[in-house]
PDB file of C-alpha atoms in Angstrom:
ATOM      1  CA  MET A   1      25.954  78.803 141.646  1.00 44.00           C
ATOM      2  CA  GLU A   2      27.013  77.105 138.411  1.00 49.00           C
ATOM      3  CA  LYS A   3      26.349  73.468 137.623  1.00 49.00           C
ATOM      4  CA  HIS A   4      29.422  71.306 137.744  1.00 51.00           C
ATOM      5  CA  LEU A   5      30.513  67.688 138.054  1.00 51.00           C
ATOM      6  CA  TYR A   6      31.267  68.343 141.746  1.00 52.00           C
ATOM      7  CA  ASN A   7      27.504  68.829 142.235  1.00 53.00           C
ATOM      8  CA  SER A   8      26.415  65.870 140.104  1.00 60.00           C
ATOM      9  CA  LYS A   9      26.444  62.442 141.767  1.00 66.00           C
ATOM     10  CA  LEU A  10      27.434  60.468 138.673  1.00 68.00           C
ATOM     11  CA  GLY A  11      29.846  63.152 137.535  1.00 65.00           C
ATOM     12  CA  LYS A  12      31.475  63.259 140.929  1.00 71.00           C
ATOM     13  CA  ILE A  13      31.948  59.466 140.968  1.00 73.00           C
ATOM     14  CA  PHE A  14      33.542  59.561 137.512  1.00 67.00           C
ATOM     15  CA  TRP A  15      35.841  62.406 138.551  1.00 65.00           C
ATOM     16  CA  PHE A  16      36.767  60.618 141.794  1.00 72.00           C
ATOM     17  CA  VAL A  17      37.751  57.402 139.995  1.00 69.00           C
ATOM     18  CA  GLN A  18      39.705  59.347 137.391  1.00 69.00           C
ATOM     19  CA  ARG A  19      41.683  61.294 139.980  1.00 75.00           C
ATOM     20  CA  PHE A  20      42.052  58.808 142.862  1.00 77.00           C
ATOM     21  CA  GLY A  21      41.566  55.352 141.327  1.00 74.00           C
ATOM     22  CA  ILE A  22      38.843  52.714 141.543  1.00 78.00           C
ATOM     23  CA  LYS A  23      40.273  51.274 144.764  1.00 79.00           C
ATOM     24  CA  GLU A  24      39.439  54.455 146.674  1.00 78.00           C
ATOM     25  CA  ILE A  25      35.738  54.071 145.807  1.00 78.00           C
ATOM     26  CA  PHE A  26      35.740  51.176 148.268  1.00 79.00           C
ATOM     27  CA  MET A  27      38.463  52.274 150.683  1.00 79.00           C
ATOM     28  CA  LYS A  28      37.192  55.779 151.432  1.00 82.00           C
ATOM     29  CA  PRO A  29      33.748  54.632 152.713  1.00 82.00           C
ATOM     30  CA  LEU A  30      35.479  52.090 154.947  1.00 85.00           C
ATOM     31  CA  ARG A  31      37.755  54.776 156.379  1.00 84.00           C
ATOM     32  CA  ILE A  32      34.721  56.966 157.071  1.00 84.00           C
ATOM     33  CA  ILE A  33      32.810  54.135 158.764  1.00 88.00           C
ATOM     34  CA  PHE A  34      35.720  53.299 161.044  1.00 87.00           C
ATOM     35  CA  ALA A  35      36.761  56.935 161.553  1.00 85.00           C
ATOM     36  CA  PRO A  36      35.641  57.254 165.212  1.00 86.00           C
ATOM     37  CA  LEU A  37      37.632  54.154 166.165  1.00 89.00           C
ATOM     38  CA  ILE A  38      40.673  55.085 164.088  1.00 86.00           C
ATOM     39  CA  ILE A  39      40.845  58.609 165.524  1.00 88.00           C
ATOM     40  CA  LYS A  40      40.469  57.253 169.042  1.00 87.00           C
ATOM     41  CA  ILE A  41      43.289  54.711 168.832  1.00 88.00           C
ATOM     42  CA  LYS A  42      45.639  56.401 166.357  1.00 88.00           C
ATOM     43  CA  LYS A  43      48.595  58.086 168.009  1.00 85.00           C
ATOM     44  CA  ARG A  44      48.626  61.805 167.291  1.00 84.00           C
ATOM     45  CA  LYS A  45      52.162  62.249 166.014  1.00 93.00           C
ATOM     46  CA  ARG A  46      53.990  65.517 165.504  1.00 96.00           C
ATOM     47  CA  PHE A  47      55.927  67.019 162.620  1.00 98.00           C
ATOM     48  CA  ILE A  48      58.366  69.876 162.067  1.00 98.00           C
ATOM     49  CA  PHE A  49      57.703  72.601 159.531  1.00 98.00           C
ATOM     50  CA  ASP A  50      59.854  75.704 159.155  1.00 97.00           C
ATOM     51  CA  LYS A  51      61.541  74.945 162.512  1.00 96.00           C
ATOM     52  CA  LYS A  52      58.195  74.833 164.342  1.00 97.00           C
ATOM     53  CA  GLU A  53      56.566  71.713 165.800  1.00 98.00           C
ATOM     54  CA  TYR A  54      52.936  70.849 165.036  1.00 98.00           C
ATOM     55  CA  SER A  55      50.524  68.033 165.877  1.00 97.00           C
ATOM     56  CA  LEU A  56      48.920  66.116 163.024  1.00 97.00           C
ATOM     57  CA  PHE A  57      45.268  67.096 162.625  1.00 97.00           C
ATOM     58  CA  TYR A  58      42.768  64.219 162.701  1.00 96.00           C
ATOM     59  CA  SER A  59      39.099  64.543 161.775  1.00 95.00           C
ATOM     60  CA  LYS A  60      36.365  62.274 160.457  1.00 93.00           C
ATOM     61  CA  TYR A  61      35.446  64.811 157.800  1.00 94.00           C
ATOM     62  CA  ASN A  62      37.526  64.119 154.697  1.00 92.00           C
ATOM     63  CA  ILE A  63      39.453  61.443 156.668  1.00 93.00           C
ATOM     64  CA  THR A  64      42.318  63.832 157.391  1.00 96.00           C
ATOM     65  CA  TRP A  65      44.510  61.215 159.077  1.00 91.00           C
ATOM     66  CA  ALA A  66      44.757  59.415 155.713  1.00 93.00           C
ATOM     67  CA  ASN A  67      45.728  62.386 153.561  1.00 96.00           C
ATOM     68  CA  GLU A  68      47.638  65.652 153.390  1.00 98.00           C
ATOM     69  CA  ARG A  69      44.972  67.620 155.303  1.00 98.00           C
ATOM     70  CA  CYS A  70      46.590  66.389 158.535  1.00 98.00           C
ATOM     71  CA  VAL A  71      49.548  68.728 157.930  1.00 98.00           C
ATOM     72  CA  GLU A  72      47.975  71.434 155.776  1.00 99.00           C
ATOM     73  CA  ILE A  73      45.383  72.517 158.340  1.00 99.00           C
ATOM     74  CA  PRO A  74      47.726  73.145 161.307  1.00 98.00           C
ATOM     75  CA  ILE A  75      50.217  74.951 159.061  1.00 98.00           C
ATOM     76  CA  ILE A  76      47.623  77.308 157.575  1.00 98.00           C
ATOM     77  CA  LEU A  77      46.040  77.967 160.972  1.00 98.00           C
ATOM     78  CA  ASN A  78      49.420  79.172 162.202  1.00 97.00           C
ATOM     79  CA  TYR A  79      49.385  81.933 159.572  1.00 95.00           C
ATOM     80  CA  ILE A  80      46.033  83.350 160.701  1.00 96.00           C
ATOM     81  CA  ARG A  81      46.406  83.514 164.473  1.00 90.00           C
ATOM     82  CA  ASP A  82      45.965  87.308 164.458  1.00 87.00           C
ATOM     83  CA  LYS A  83      42.197  87.751 164.922  1.00 81.00           C
ATOM     84  CA  LYS A  84      42.338  91.349 163.667  1.00 91.00           C
ATOM     85  CA  MET A  85      43.367  90.326 160.161  1.00 96.00           C
ATOM     86  CA  LYS A  86      40.848  90.476 157.337  1.00 97.00           C
ATOM     87  CA  ILE A  87      41.032  87.023 155.755  1.00 98.00           C
ATOM     88  CA  LEU A  88      39.883  85.476 152.491  1.00 98.00           C
ATOM     89  CA  GLU A  89      39.928  81.707 152.070  1.00 98.00           C
ATOM     90  CA  ILE A  90      40.011  80.302 148.534  1.00 98.00           C
ATOM     91  CA  GLY A  91      38.077  77.014 148.584  1.00 97.00           C
ATOM     92  CA  ASN A  92      35.747  76.080 151.432  1.00 97.00           C
ATOM     93  CA  VAL A  93      37.913  73.886 153.667  1.00 98.00           C
ATOM     94  CA  LEU A  94      38.395  75.177 157.204  1.00 98.00           C
ATOM     95  CA  SER A  95      34.690  75.798 157.901  1.00 97.00           C
ATOM     96  CA  HIS A  96      34.173  72.018 157.848  1.00 96.00           C
ATOM     97  CA  TYR A  97      36.335  71.768 160.970  1.00 97.00           C
ATOM     98  CA  PHE A  98      35.943  75.059 162.844  1.00 95.00           C
ATOM     99  CA  PRO A  99      33.524  77.997 163.103  1.00 94.00           C
ATOM    100  CA  VAL A 100      34.932  80.698 160.817  1.00 94.00           C
ATOM    101  CA  LYS A 101      34.120  84.389 160.434  1.00 92.00           C
ATOM    102  CA  TRP A 102      36.156  85.247 157.357  1.00 96.00           C
ATOM    103  CA  ASP A 103      35.051  85.362 153.718  1.00 97.00           C
ATOM    104  CA  ILE A 104      35.259  82.154 151.697  1.00 98.00           C
ATOM    105  CA  LEU A 105      35.431  82.176 147.910  1.00 98.00           C
ATOM    106  CA  ASP A 106      34.216  78.919 146.371  1.00 95.00           C
ATOM    107  CA  LYS A 107      32.643  78.765 142.926  1.00 90.00           C
ATOM    108  CA  TYR A 108      30.526  75.684 143.573  1.00 87.00           C
ATOM    109  CA  GLU A 109      30.110  74.831 147.256  1.00 89.00           C
ATOM    110  CA  VAL A 110      27.215  76.386 149.173  1.00 88.00           C
ATOM    111  CA  GLY A 111      27.727  77.375 152.810  1.00 87.00           C
ATOM    112  CA  LYS A 112      27.789  80.149 155.391  1.00 86.00           C
ATOM    113  CA  ASN A 113      30.056  83.065 154.404  1.00 88.00           C
ATOM    114  CA  VAL A 114      30.712  81.320 151.060  1.00 95.00           C
ATOM    115  CA  ILE A 115      30.825  83.577 148.006  1.00 96.00           C
ATOM    116  CA  ASN A 116      29.943  81.636 144.837  1.00 95.00           C
ATOM    117  CA  LYS A 117      31.989  83.503 142.251  1.00 94.00           C
ATOM    118  CA  ASP A 118      34.784  82.629 139.871  1.00 92.00           C
ATOM    119  CA  ILE A 119      38.079  83.620 141.403  1.00 93.00           C
ATOM    120  CA  LEU A 120      39.064  85.466 138.216  1.00 92.00           C
ATOM    121  CA  ASP A 121      36.027  87.753 138.454  1.00 90.00           C
ATOM    122  CA  TYR A 122      36.137  88.450 142.184  1.00 95.00           C
ATOM    123  CA  LEU A 123      36.481  92.133 143.080  1.00 96.00           C
ATOM    124  CA  PRO A 124      35.899  92.667 146.818  1.00 97.00           C
ATOM    125  CA  SER A 125      34.693  95.992 148.199  1.00 94.00           C
ATOM    126  CA  GLU A 126      37.509  95.843 150.750  1.00 97.00           C
ATOM    127  CA  LYS A 127      40.887  94.171 150.288  1.00 98.00           C
ATOM    128  CA  TYR A 128      42.340  91.478 152.559  1.00 98.00           C
ATOM    129  CA  ASP A 129      45.373  91.271 154.844  1.00 98.00           C
ATOM    130  CA  VAL A 130      45.924  87.613 154.050  1.00 98.00           C
ATOM    131  CA  ILE A 131      44.543  85.151 151.513  1.00 99.00           C
ATOM    132  CA  ILE A 132      44.776  81.453 152.354  1.00 99.00           C
ATOM    133  CA  SER A 133      44.013  78.299 150.412  1.00 99.00           C
ATOM    134  CA  ILE A 134      44.267  74.594 151.195  1.00 99.00           C
ATOM    135  CA  SER A 135      44.595  72.173 148.270  1.00 98.00           C
ATOM    136  CA  THR A 136      42.473  74.229 145.888  1.00 97.00           C
ATOM    137  CA  PHE A 137      44.838  75.775 143.339  1.00 97.00           C
ATOM    138  CA  GLU A 138      45.545  72.380 141.763  1.00 96.00           C
ATOM    139  CA  HIS A 139      41.890  72.231 140.656  1.00 94.00           C
ATOM    140  CA  ILE A 140      41.915  75.631 138.918  1.00 94.00           C
ATOM    141  CA  GLY A 141      41.517  75.117 135.176  1.00 92.00           C
ATOM    142  CA  TYR A 142      42.066  71.404 135.699  1.00 91.00           C
ATOM    143  CA  ASP A 143      38.925  70.146 137.422  1.00 86.00           C
ATOM    144  CA  ASP A 144      36.664  73.199 137.500  1.00 76.00           C
ATOM    145  CA  ASP A 145      36.554  74.048 133.789  1.00 67.00           C
ATOM    146  CA  LYS A 146      39.021  72.051 131.732  1.00 60.00           C
ATOM    147  CA  VAL A 147      39.261  74.485 128.839  1.00 63.00           C
ATOM    148  CA  GLY A 148      42.691  75.448 127.590  1.00 70.00           C
ATOM    149  CA  ASN A 149      45.740  75.474 129.812  1.00 84.00           C
ATOM    150  CA  SER A 150      45.446  75.130 133.585  1.00 93.00           C
ATOM    151  CA  SER A 151      48.742  76.909 134.218  1.00 95.00           C
ATOM    152  CA  ALA A 152      47.596  80.043 132.381  1.00 95.00           C
ATOM    153  CA  LYS A 153      44.469  80.322 134.524  1.00 94.00           C
ATOM    154  CA  ILE A 154      46.428  79.726 137.737  1.00 97.00           C
ATOM    155  CA  LEU A 155      48.811  82.572 136.857  1.00 97.00           C
ATOM    156  CA  ASP A 156      45.870  84.848 135.993  1.00 96.00           C
ATOM    157  CA  VAL A 157      44.206  83.985 139.306  1.00 96.00           C
ATOM    158  CA  LEU A 158      47.325  84.888 141.282  1.00 97.00           C
ATOM    159  CA  LYS A 159      47.621  88.184 139.411  1.00 96.00           C
ATOM    160  CA  ASN A 160      43.980  89.045 140.133  1.00 96.00           C
ATOM    161  CA  LEU A 161      44.316  88.189 143.814  1.00 97.00           C
ATOM    162  CA  LYS A 162      47.447  90.278 144.213  1.00 97.00           C
ATOM    163  CA  ARG A 163      46.177  93.244 142.188  1.00 96.00           C
ATOM    164  CA  ASN A 164      42.521  93.406 143.219  1.00 97.00           C
ATOM    165  CA  CYS A 165      42.087  91.476 146.476  1.00 98.00           C
ATOM    166  CA  LEU A 166      45.228  91.858 148.596  1.00 98.00           C
ATOM    167  CA  LYS A 167      46.213  94.877 150.666  1.00 98.00           C
ATOM    168  CA  PRO A 168      49.726  96.299 150.127  1.00 96.00           C
ATOM    169  CA  GLY A 169      52.117  94.181 152.168  1.00 95.00           C
ATOM    170  CA  GLY A 170      49.577  91.374 152.448  1.00 97.00           C
ATOM    171  CA  LYS A 171      50.265  87.671 151.983  1.00 96.00           C
ATOM    172  CA  ILE A 172      48.861  84.868 149.861  1.00 98.00           C
ATOM    173  CA  ILE A 173      49.567  81.494 151.489  1.00 98.00           C
ATOM    174  CA  PHE A 174      48.494  78.307 149.758  1.00 98.00           C
ATOM    175  CA  THR A 175      49.169  74.589 149.812  1.00 99.00           C
ATOM    176  CA  VAL A 176      48.982  72.167 146.896  1.00 99.00           C
ATOM    177  CA  PRO A 177      49.747  68.465 146.513  1.00 98.00           C
ATOM    178  CA  ILE A 178      52.623  67.662 144.181  1.00 99.00           C
ATOM    179  CA  GLY A 179      51.797  65.267 141.349  1.00 97.00           C
ATOM    180  CA  TYR A 180      48.066  66.004 141.065  1.00 97.00           C
ATOM    181  CA  ASN A 181      48.082  68.664 138.348  1.00 97.00           C
ATOM    182  CA  PRO A 182      51.072  68.264 135.994  1.00 96.00           C
ATOM    183  CA  GLU A 183      50.639  71.783 134.619  1.00 96.00           C
ATOM    184  CA  LEU A 184      50.853  73.308 138.099  1.00 98.00           C
ATOM    185  CA  ASP A 185      53.841  71.070 138.853  1.00 98.00           C
ATOM    186  CA  SER A 186      55.535  72.498 135.773  1.00 98.00           C
ATOM    187  CA  LEU A 187      54.951  76.063 137.007  1.00 98.00           C
ATOM    188  CA  ILE A 188      56.518  75.182 140.350  1.00 98.00           C
ATOM    189  CA  LYS A 189      59.423  73.221 138.871  1.00 97.00           C
ATOM    190  CA  ASN A 190      60.310  75.919 136.339  1.00 96.00           C
ATOM    191  CA  GLU A 191      59.891  78.755 138.863  1.00 96.00           C
ATOM    192  CA  GLU A 192      57.187  80.483 136.818  1.00 96.00           C
ATOM    193  CA  ILE A 193      55.349  81.596 139.968  1.00 96.00           C
ATOM    194  CA  ASP A 194      57.105  84.441 141.755  1.00 94.00           C
ATOM    195  CA  PHE A 195      57.005  82.972 145.261  1.00 96.00           C
ATOM    196  CA  LYS A 196      58.377  84.925 148.194  1.00 95.00           C
ATOM    197  CA  SER A 197      59.036  81.537 149.752  1.00 96.00           C
ATOM    198  CA  GLN A 198      58.132  77.915 149.131  1.00 97.00           C
ATOM    199  CA  LYS A 199      58.676  74.839 151.264  1.00 98.00           C
ATOM    200  CA  PHE A 200      57.864  71.168 150.837  1.00 99.00           C
ATOM    201  CA  LEU A 201      56.678  68.396 153.145  1.00 99.00           C
ATOM    202  CA  LYS A 202      56.877  64.764 152.070  1.00 99.00           C
ATOM    203  CA  LYS A 203      55.230  61.701 153.546  1.00 98.00           C
ATOM    204  CA  PHE A 204      57.477  58.891 154.789  1.00 96.00           C
ATOM    205  CA  GLY A 205      55.315  56.202 156.357  1.00 90.00           C
ATOM    206  CA  LYS A 206      51.631  56.442 157.218  1.00 84.00           C
ATOM    207  CA  SER A 207      52.006  59.274 159.745  1.00 92.00           C
ATOM    208  CA  LYS A 208      55.476  60.689 159.166  1.00 96.00           C
ATOM    209  CA  TRP A 209      55.944  63.979 157.316  1.00 98.00           C
ATOM    210  CA  ILE A 210      59.385  65.521 156.775  1.00 98.00           C
ATOM    211  CA  GLU A 211      60.470  68.789 155.168  1.00 98.00           C
ATOM    212  CA  VAL A 212      62.410  68.108 151.949  1.00 99.00           C
ATOM    213  CA  THR A 213      64.133  70.024 149.180  1.00 98.00           C
ATOM    214  CA  LYS A 214      62.352  71.085 146.025  1.00 98.00           C
ATOM    215  CA  GLU A 215      64.318  68.513 144.041  1.00 98.00           C
ATOM    216  CA  GLU A 216      63.168  65.719 146.353  1.00 98.00           C
ATOM    217  CA  ALA A 217      59.604  66.997 146.273  1.00 98.00           C
ATOM    218  CA  MET A 218      59.141  67.286 142.519  1.00 98.00           C
ATOM    219  CA  VAL A 219      59.736  63.586 141.856  1.00 98.00           C
ATOM    220  CA  SER A 220      56.867  62.650 144.189  1.00 98.00           C
ATOM    221  CA  LYS A 221      53.809  60.865 142.810  1.00 97.00           C
ATOM    222  CA  TYR A 222      50.221  61.600 143.735  1.00 96.00           C
ATOM    223  CA  GLY A 223      48.524  58.546 145.269  1.00 93.00           C
ATOM    224  CA  ARG A 224      51.746  56.509 145.405  1.00 93.00           C
ATOM    225  CA  PRO A 225      52.968  54.872 147.541  1.00 95.00           C
ATOM    226  CA  TYR A 226      50.298  56.243 149.912  1.00 94.00           C
ATOM    227  CA  PRO A 227      46.736  57.332 149.090  1.00 92.00           C
ATOM    228  CA  TYR A 228      46.214  60.972 148.095  1.00 94.00           C
ATOM    229  CA  GLY A 229      49.010  63.552 148.393  1.00 97.00           C
ATOM    230  CA  ASN A 230      52.445  62.163 149.174  1.00 98.00           C
ATOM    231  CA  CYS A 231      54.102  65.578 149.101  1.00 99.00           C
ATOM    232  CA  ILE A 232      52.805  69.131 149.443  1.00 99.00           C
ATOM    233  CA  MET A 233      54.119  72.582 148.676  1.00 99.00           C
ATOM    234  CA  ILE A 234      53.452  75.483 151.034  1.00 99.00           C
ATOM    235  CA  GLY A 235      53.941  78.684 149.089  1.00 98.00           C
ATOM    236  CA  GLU A 236      53.862  82.355 150.011  1.00 97.00           C
ATOM    237  CA  TYR A 237      53.138  84.611 147.050  1.00 95.00           C
TER     238      TYR A 237
END
Protein backbone atom coordinates (compact mmCIF):
# COMPACT_ATOMS: atom_id res chain seq x y z
CA MET A 1 0.00 0.00 0.00
CA GLU A 2 1.38 3.41 -0.95
CA LYS A 3 1.87 6.25 1.50
CA HIS A 4 -0.60 9.05 1.09
CA LEU A 5 -2.09 12.01 2.94
CA TYR A 6 -5.18 9.87 3.66
CA ASN A 7 -2.93 7.70 5.86
CA SER A 8 -1.08 10.57 7.54
CA LYS A 9 -2.81 12.23 10.51
CA LEU A 10 -1.52 15.75 9.84
CA GLY A 11 -1.92 15.36 6.10
CA LYS A 12 -5.47 14.15 6.52
CA ILE A 13 -6.37 17.13 8.74
CA PHE A 14 -4.92 19.56 6.18
CA TRP A 15 -6.80 17.85 3.36
CA PHE A 16 -10.04 17.83 5.38
CA VAL A 17 -9.87 21.57 6.11
CA GLN A 18 -9.01 22.32 2.49
CA ARG A 19 -11.94 20.32 1.13
CA PHE A 20 -14.64 20.78 3.80
CA GLY A 21 -13.70 23.95 5.70
CA ILE A 22 -12.41 24.66 9.20
CA LYS A 23 -15.92 24.60 10.67
CA GLU A 24 -16.28 20.89 9.93
CA ILE A 25 -13.21 20.11 12.07
CA PHE A 26 -15.42 20.94 15.05
CA MET A 27 -18.84 19.97 13.72
CA LYS A 28 -18.02 16.45 12.52
CA PRO A 29 -16.80 15.20 15.95
CA LEU A 30 -19.95 16.60 17.53
CA ARG A 31 -22.13 14.79 15.00
CA ILE A 32 -20.27 11.56 15.72
CA ILE A 33 -20.63 11.96 19.50
CA PHE A 34 -24.36 12.56 19.26
CA ALA A 35 -24.90 10.04 16.45
CA PRO A 36 -26.75 7.39 18.53
CA LEU A 37 -29.23 10.00 19.76
CA ILE A 38 -29.64 11.67 16.38
CA ILE A 39 -30.28 8.37 14.58
CA LYS A 40 -32.78 7.35 17.24
CA ILE A 41 -34.89 10.50 17.09
CA LYS A 42 -34.44 11.54 13.46
CA LYS A 43 -37.38 10.63 11.26
CA ARG A 44 -36.33 8.28 8.48
CA LYS A 45 -37.72 10.09 5.46
CA ARG A 46 -38.11 8.70 1.97
CA PHE A 47 -37.10 9.92 -1.47
CA ILE A 48 -37.93 9.11 -5.09
CA PHE A 49 -35.24 8.17 -7.58
CA ASP A 50 -35.97 6.97 -11.10
CA LYS A 51 -39.65 6.44 -10.17
CA LYS A 52 -38.74 4.16 -7.25
CA GLU A 53 -39.15 5.02 -3.56
CA TYR A 54 -36.28 4.57 -1.10
CA SER A 55 -35.68 5.21 2.60
CA LEU A 56 -32.81 7.48 3.60
CA PHE A 57 -29.92 5.46 5.02
CA TYR A 58 -28.71 6.52 8.48
CA SER A 59 -25.52 5.26 10.11
CA LYS A 60 -23.06 6.51 12.71
CA TYR A 61 -20.14 5.67 10.44
CA ASN A 62 -19.39 8.69 8.26
CA ILE A 63 -22.51 10.41 9.70
CA THR A 64 -24.61 9.44 6.69
CA TRP A 65 -27.69 11.39 7.80
CA ALA A 66 -25.69 14.61 7.36
CA ASN A 67 -24.34 13.96 3.87
CA GLU A 68 -25.03 12.42 0.48
CA ARG A 69 -24.34 8.85 1.66
CA CYS A 70 -27.95 8.71 2.89
CA VAL A 71 -29.16 8.52 -0.73
CA GLU A 72 -26.14 7.02 -2.49
CA ILE A 73 -26.10 3.78 -0.49
CA PRO A 74 -29.74 2.71 -1.04
CA ILE A 75 -29.52 3.59 -4.74
CA ILE A 76 -26.35 1.57 -5.35
CA LEU A 77 -27.65 -1.38 -3.32
CA ASN A 78 -30.65 -1.53 -5.65
CA TYR A 79 -28.31 -2.18 -8.59
CA ILE A 80 -26.67 -5.21 -6.97
CA ARG A 81 -29.63 -7.19 -5.66
CA ASP A 82 -28.77 -10.17 -7.89
CA LYS A 83 -26.50 -12.30 -5.67
CA LYS A 84 -25.16 -14.23 -8.67
CA MET A 85 -23.46 -11.18 -10.16
CA LYS A 86 -19.70 -10.83 -9.95
CA ILE A 87 -19.18 -7.36 -8.48
CA LEU A 88 -16.26 -4.96 -8.19
CA GLU A 89 -16.54 -1.93 -5.92
CA ILE A 90 -14.24 1.03 -6.60
CA GLY A 91 -13.45 2.63 -3.23
CA ASN A 92 -14.08 0.85 0.06
CA VAL A 93 -17.48 2.17 1.15
CA LEU A 94 -20.18 -0.46 1.56
CA SER A 95 -18.10 -2.82 3.73
CA HIS A 96 -18.27 -0.21 6.50
CA TYR A 97 -22.02 -0.80 6.71
CA PHE A 98 -22.64 -4.39 5.61
CA PRO A 99 -20.77 -7.70 5.27
CA VAL A 100 -19.66 -7.90 1.63
CA LYS A 101 -18.30 -10.76 -0.46
CA TRP A 102 -17.32 -8.91 -3.62
CA ASP A 103 -13.92 -7.52 -4.61
CA ILE A 104 -13.06 -3.99 -3.52
CA LEU A 105 -10.43 -1.92 -5.29
CA ASP A 106 -8.97 0.81 -3.08
CA LYS A 107 -5.44 2.11 -3.52
CA TYR A 108 -4.93 3.17 0.09
CA GLU A 109 -7.44 1.67 2.51
CA VAL A 110 -6.66 -1.70 4.11
CA GLY A 111 -9.50 -4.15 4.73
CA LYS A 112 -11.00 -7.55 4.00
CA ASN A 113 -11.39 -8.25 0.26
CA VAL A 114 -9.66 -4.91 -0.46
CA ILE A 115 -7.19 -4.90 -3.34
CA ASN A 116 -4.59 -2.15 -2.91
CA LYS A 117 -3.81 -1.31 -6.53
CA ASP A 118 -4.10 1.76 -8.71
CA ILE A 119 -7.28 1.57 -10.71
CA LEU A 120 -5.37 2.31 -13.92
CA ASP A 121 -3.16 -0.76 -13.46
CA TYR A 122 -5.84 -3.22 -12.35
CA LEU A 123 -6.18 -6.27 -14.59
CA PRO A 124 -8.42 -8.90 -12.95
CA SER A 125 -8.12 -12.59 -13.79
CA GLU A 126 -11.89 -12.67 -14.31
CA LYS A 127 -14.07 -9.80 -15.48
CA TYR A 128 -17.09 -8.42 -13.61
CA ASP A 129 -20.82 -8.23 -14.34
CA VAL A 130 -21.15 -4.87 -12.62
CA ILE A 131 -18.74 -2.27 -11.26
CA ILE A 132 -20.05 0.11 -8.61
CA SER A 133 -18.58 3.16 -6.92
CA ILE A 134 -19.86 5.59 -4.29
CA SER A 135 -18.32 9.07 -4.18
CA THR A 136 -14.86 7.94 -5.27
CA PHE A 137 -14.38 9.13 -8.86
CA GLU A 138 -14.21 12.77 -7.75
CA HIS A 139 -10.97 11.96 -5.89
CA ILE A 140 -9.23 10.38 -8.90
CA GLY A 141 -6.32 12.59 -9.96
CA TYR A 142 -7.61 15.28 -7.62
CA ASP A 143 -6.93 14.00 -4.12
CA ASP A 144 -5.02 10.77 -4.70
CA ASP A 145 -2.13 12.07 -6.82
CA LYS A 146 -2.59 15.66 -7.92
CA VAL A 147 -0.30 15.50 -10.93
CA GLY A 148 -1.57 16.87 -14.21
CA ASN A 149 -5.23 16.92 -15.13
CA SER A 150 -7.81 15.05 -13.07
CA SER A 151 -10.23 14.76 -15.99
CA ALA A 152 -7.67 12.94 -18.15
CA LYS A 153 -7.08 10.31 -15.48
CA ILE A 154 -10.81 9.85 -14.88
CA LEU A 155 -11.36 9.19 -18.60
CA ASP A 156 -8.43 6.76 -18.67
CA VAL A 157 -9.83 4.95 -15.63
CA LEU A 158 -13.23 4.51 -17.27
CA LYS A 159 -11.60 3.20 -20.44
CA ASN A 160 -9.54 0.67 -18.46
CA LEU A 161 -12.56 -0.52 -16.49
CA LYS A 162 -14.66 -0.98 -19.61
CA ARG A 163 -11.90 -2.62 -21.66
CA ASN A 164 -10.16 -4.80 -19.08
CA CYS A 165 -12.51 -5.28 -16.12
CA LEU A 166 -16.11 -5.40 -17.37
CA LYS A 167 -17.83 -8.32 -19.05
CA PRO A 168 -19.60 -7.64 -22.38
CA GLY A 169 -23.00 -6.17 -21.56
CA GLY A 170 -21.90 -5.29 -18.03
CA LYS A 171 -22.57 -2.02 -16.22
CA ILE A 172 -20.49 0.60 -14.45
CA ILE A 173 -22.64 2.52 -11.95
CA PHE A 174 -21.13 5.35 -9.96
CA THR A 175 -22.16 8.35 -7.90
CA VAL A 176 -20.28 11.62 -7.47
CA PRO A 177 -21.05 14.87 -5.67
CA ILE A 178 -21.42 17.89 -7.93
CA GLY A 179 -19.16 20.83 -7.09
CA TYR A 180 -16.33 18.90 -5.41
CA ASN A 181 -13.98 18.38 -8.36
CA PRO A 182 -14.35 21.16 -10.96
CA GLU A 183 -12.55 19.12 -13.61
CA LEU A 184 -14.99 16.22 -13.22
CA ASP A 185 -17.88 18.71 -13.25
CA SER A 186 -16.58 19.99 -16.58
CA LEU A 187 -16.56 16.46 -18.02
CA ILE A 188 -20.16 15.98 -16.94
CA LYS A 189 -21.33 19.42 -18.08
CA ASN A 190 -19.70 19.13 -21.51
CA GLU A 191 -20.84 15.52 -22.01
CA GLU A 192 -17.28 14.22 -22.38
CA ILE A 193 -18.16 10.96 -20.61
CA ASP A 194 -20.23 8.63 -22.77
CA PHE A 195 -22.91 7.81 -20.21
CA LYS A 196 -25.68 5.37 -21.05
CA SER A 197 -27.75 7.32 -18.55
CA GLN A 198 -27.22 9.95 -15.89
CA LYS A 199 -29.58 11.32 -13.27
CA PHE A 200 -29.26 13.92 -10.54
CA LEU A 201 -30.54 14.26 -6.98
CA LYS A 202 -30.42 17.59 -5.19
CA LYS A 203 -30.83 18.39 -1.52
CA PHE A 204 -33.65 20.74 -0.50
CA GLY A 205 -33.73 21.00 3.28
CA LYS A 206 -31.84 18.84 5.75
CA SER A 207 -33.51 15.56 4.77
CA LYS A 208 -35.22 16.25 1.46
CA TRP A 209 -33.71 15.00 -1.80
CA ILE A 210 -35.41 15.57 -5.16
CA GLU A 211 -34.50 14.45 -8.68
CA VAL A 212 -33.57 17.47 -10.83
CA THR A 213 -32.44 18.24 -14.36
CA LYS A 214 -28.80 18.40 -15.35
CA GLU A 215 -29.06 22.17 -15.73
CA GLU A 216 -30.37 22.53 -12.18
CA ALA A 217 -27.73 20.15 -10.86
CA MET A 218 -24.65 21.75 -12.41
CA VAL A 219 -25.11 25.08 -10.63
CA SER A 220 -25.01 23.35 -7.24
CA LYS A 221 -22.21 24.14 -4.79
CA TYR A 222 -20.36 21.62 -2.67
CA GLY A 223 -20.78 22.36 1.05
CA ARG A 224 -23.34 25.13 0.47
CA PRO A 225 -25.95 25.70 1.73
CA TYR A 226 -25.67 22.33 3.51
CA PRO A 227 -22.52 20.49 4.62
CA TYR A 228 -20.92 18.11 2.11
CA GLY A 229 -22.64 17.20 -1.17
CA ASN A 230 -25.72 19.23 -2.02
CA CYS A 231 -26.28 17.43 -5.32
CA ILE A 232 -25.14 14.08 -6.71
CA MET A 233 -24.96 12.48 -10.12
CA ILE A 234 -25.80 8.81 -10.58
CA GLY A 235 -24.25 7.68 -13.84
CA GLU A 236 -24.33 4.44 -15.80
CA TYR A 237 -21.37 4.05 -18.13
